[in-house]
C-alpha positions as semicolon CSV with decimal commas, in nm:
position;residue;x (nm);y (nm);z (nm)
1;C;1,565;-0,482;-1,635
2;K;1,348;-0,780;-1,702
3;G;1,255;-1,109;-1,534
4;K;1,128;-1,068;-1,178
5;I;1,252;-0,813;-0,922
6;T;1,195;-0,922;-0,558
7;S;1,250;-0,702;-0,253
8;V;1,136;-0,853;0,075
9;N;1,197;-0,741;0,437
10;G;1,433;-0,460;0,347
11;L;1,506;-0,130;0,523
12;Y;1,510;0,175;0,294
13;E;1,588;0,476;0,522
14;G;1,717;0,829;0,477
15;M;1,767;0,784;0,104
16;M;1,806;1,084;-0,124
17;D;1,572;0,927;-0,379
18;D;1,302;0,659;-0,412
19;A;1,353;0,341;-0,219
20;I;1,300;0,154;-0,547
21;N;1,246;0,293;-0,894
22;V;1,153;0,031;-1,157
23;H;1,123;0,144;-1,521
24;G;1,267;0,115;-1,864
25;T;1,377;0,398;-2,093
26;Y;1,200;0,518;-2,402
27;L;1,397;0,596;-2,708
28;K;1,263;0,894;-2,898
29;V;1,204;0,847;-3,266
30;V;1,437;1,111;-3,424
31;E;1,406;0,985;-3,783
32;R;1,186;0,752;-3,982
33;I;1,426;0,601;-4,239
34;D;1,168;0,378;-4,416
35;D;0,855;0,180;-4,335
36;H;1,049;-0,075;-4,132
37;T;1,334;0,135;-3,992
38;V;1,375;0,424;-3,742
39;K;1,652;0,603;-3,572
40;G;1,597;0,624;-3,190
41;R;1,780;0,827;-2,930
42;Y;1,818;0,824;-2,552
43;M;1,700;1,170;-2,458
44;H;1,791;1,229;-2,092
45;G;2,153;1,301;-2,015
46;Q;2,152;1,055;-1,721
47;A;1,972;0,776;-1,899
48;W;2,194;0,619;-2,167
49;G;2,498;0,400;-2,209
50;F;2,336;0,060;-2,181
51;D;2,202;-0,181;-2,441
52;W;1,851;-0,084;-2,537
53;G;1,742;-0,396;-2,718
54;Y;1,821;-0,706;-2,918
55;V;1,696;-0,891;-3,224
56;G;1,364;-1,061;-3,142
57;D;1,257;-0,802;-2,876
58;E;0,895;-0,690;-2,883
59;V;0,826;-0,320;-2,871
60;Q;0,543;-0,071;-2,873
61;F;0,522;0,296;-2,977
62;V;0,363;0,575;-2,772
63;R;0,264;0,927;-2,872
64;S;0,482;1,150;-2,652
65;N;0,232;1,423;-2,575
66;T;-0,058;1,191;-2,478
67;M;0,114;0,858;-2,388
68;E;-0,141;0,679;-2,613
69;L;-0,031;0,356;-2,776
70;V;0,010;0,359;-3,150
71;G;-0,065;0,061;-3,376
72;G;-0,330;-0,110;-3,166
73;S;-0,245;-0,459;-3,045
74;T;0,036;-0,500;-3,293
75;K;0,373;-0,534;-3,117
76;P;0,657;-0,509;-3,374
77;F;0,958;-0,736;-3,337
78;V;1,310;-0,606;-3,377
79;T;1,509;-0,766;-3,661
80;S;1,822;-0,557;-3,621
81;V;1,974;-0,297;-3,389
82;A;2,283;-0,095;-3,479
83;E;2,456;0,153;-3,255
84;I;2,542;0,488;-3,407
85;S;2,878;0,624;-3,317
86;E;2,939;0,993;-3,245
87;L;3,215;1,209;-3,391
88;D;3,470;1,354;-3,158
89;A;3,623;1,704;-3,211
90;Q;3,878;1,564;-3,455
91;G;3,612;1,388;-3,665
92;S;3,691;1,040;-3,541
93;Q;3,403;0,806;-3,451
94;F;3,360;0,688;-3,093
95;K;3,078;0,531;-2,888
96;G;3,131;0,741;-2,582
97;L;3,252;0,617;-2,247
98;H;2,957;0,393;-2,178
99;G;2,786;0,303;-2,503
100;A;2,577;0,459;-2,777
101;K;2,305;0,722;-2,750
102;E;2,146;0,652;-3,086
103;F;2,037;0,329;-3,266
104;I;1,910;0,235;-3,605
105;I;1,630;-0,018;-3,538
106;R;1,466;-0,233;-3,804
107;F;1,134;-0,420;-3,750
108;A;0,986;-0,727;-3,909
109;D;0,652;-0,554;-3,987
110;A;0,582;-0,222;-4,151
111;L;0,539;0,054;-3,893
112;P;0,214;0,257;-3,854
113;A;0,213;0,542;-4,103
114;E;0,184;0,813;-3,836
115;I;0,514;0,733;-3,665
116;S;0,754;1,015;-3,742
117;A;1,013;1,244;-3,580
118;S;0,801;1,551;-3,624
119;E;0,505;1,427;-3,418
120;G;0,702;1,295;-3,120
121;Y;0,696;0,923;-3,054
122;G;0,868;0,696;-2,809
123;I;0,971;0,329;-2,844
124;E;0,924;0,104;-2,545
125;N;1,106;-0,233;-2,532
126;L;0,839;-0,464;-2,382
127;T;1,078;-0,758;-2,366
128;W;1,286;-0,561;-2,111
129;T;1,003;-0,503;-1,860
130;P;1,001;-0,679;-1,523
131;E;0,752;-0,835;-1,287
132;V;0,781;-0,689;-0,935
133;Y;0,726;-0,822;-0,580
134;F;0,785;-0,561;-0,311
135;A;0,680;-0,685;0,035
136;G;0,748;-0,650;0,406
137;N;0,978;-0,355;0,362
138;T;1,019;-0,047;0,576
139;I;1,053;0,280;0,381
140;R;1,106;0,588;0,597
141;N;1,247;0,942;0,598
142;N;1,334;0,948;0,230
143;R;1,377;1,271;0,037
144;A;1,179;1,179;-0,271
145;R;0,896;0,928;-0,302
146;G;0,860;0,589;-0,139
147;T;0,845;0,374;-0,450
148;L;0,803;0,423;-0,820
149;F;0,685;0,144;-1,056
150;S;0,652;0,173;-1,430
151;T;0,604;-0,167;-1,582
152;P;0,318;-0,330;-1,767
153;K;0,393;-0,666;-1,591
154;R;0,244;-0,775;-1,262
155;T;0,344;-0,557;-0,967
156;V;0,259;-0,657;-0,611
157;V;0,319;-0,409;-0,320
158;E;0,207;-0,561;0,013
159;D;0,269;-0,554;0,382
160;N;0,511;-0,257;0,373
161;L;0,547;0,040;0,609
162;F;0,569;0,376;0,438
163;D;0,676;0,616;0,714
164;H;0,731;0,987;0,640
165;T;0,806;0,984;0,268
166;S;0,838;1,337;0,125
167;G;0,633;1,252;-0,187
168;T;0,380;0,989;-0,265
169;A;0,433;0,652;-0,097
170;I;0,364;0,461;-0,420
171;L;0,387;0,625;-0,756
172;L;0,280;0,465;-1,077
173;C;0,396;0,675;-1,371
174;G;0,583;0,709;-1,694
175;D;0,663;0,993;-1,930
176;C;0,797;1,038;-2,276
177;N;0,900;1,406;-2,252
178;G;1,131;1,455;-1,947
179;W;1,298;1,151;-1,790
180;F;1,165;0,927;-2,067
181;E;1,087;0,654;-1,817
182;T;0,861;0,389;-1,961
183;G;0,513;0,295;-1,836
184;A;0,229;0,221;-1,815
185;C;0,129;-0,008;-1,531
186;R;-0,144;-0,253;-1,623
187;D;-0,153;-0,517;-1,345
188;V;-0,094;-0,377;-0,991
189;L;-0,198;-0,515;-0,655
190;I;-0,151;-0,289;-0,347
191;R;-0,268;-0,436;-0,017
192;R;-0,205;-0,447;0,361
193;N;0,043;-0,152;0,357
194;R;0,067;0,102;0,638
195;F;0,104;0,473;0,545
196;V;0,234;0,717;0,804
197;N;0,245;1,082;0,704
198;S;0,316;1,022;0,335
């Protein structure tokens, strides 16, 4: 998702998951083809089948085990993205029911030397990150958390009632080893919320 996500005056009650869960999906670098090109793969079985990126998108690389950014302030731009088809049992190529799991991605600038498949790196598409405004909502009696936000763009959470959420009322997180949900939050304002037994 990208653009601005707005949720105002909603009721999120008795849900079996978070009221709202805003994040992107890291691709794992599974091969460094050359200094400008990598092969990236969706890693979680429930998080694939959608377009990951387009020519002109801005990305950043993170070290999977520490979540540290690689390459400083340099944000490579994508010059090409190609889906890789899988082979079925008969050896015919297919994309799967809902799109590709792997992509060959080429960048305008040379990539940092340390990026490789052996070390464990994720690729975050910064172009596909949203701004979020979550206000005046009632979140109650949910099984998981109240809310989860993982976007580097501005996130405002205000004037909400968090009533009996099983986990944290507001979770800011990302990971590049399990769900491969992108992060990290950089501009968050949380104010005038009420928390009851969260």
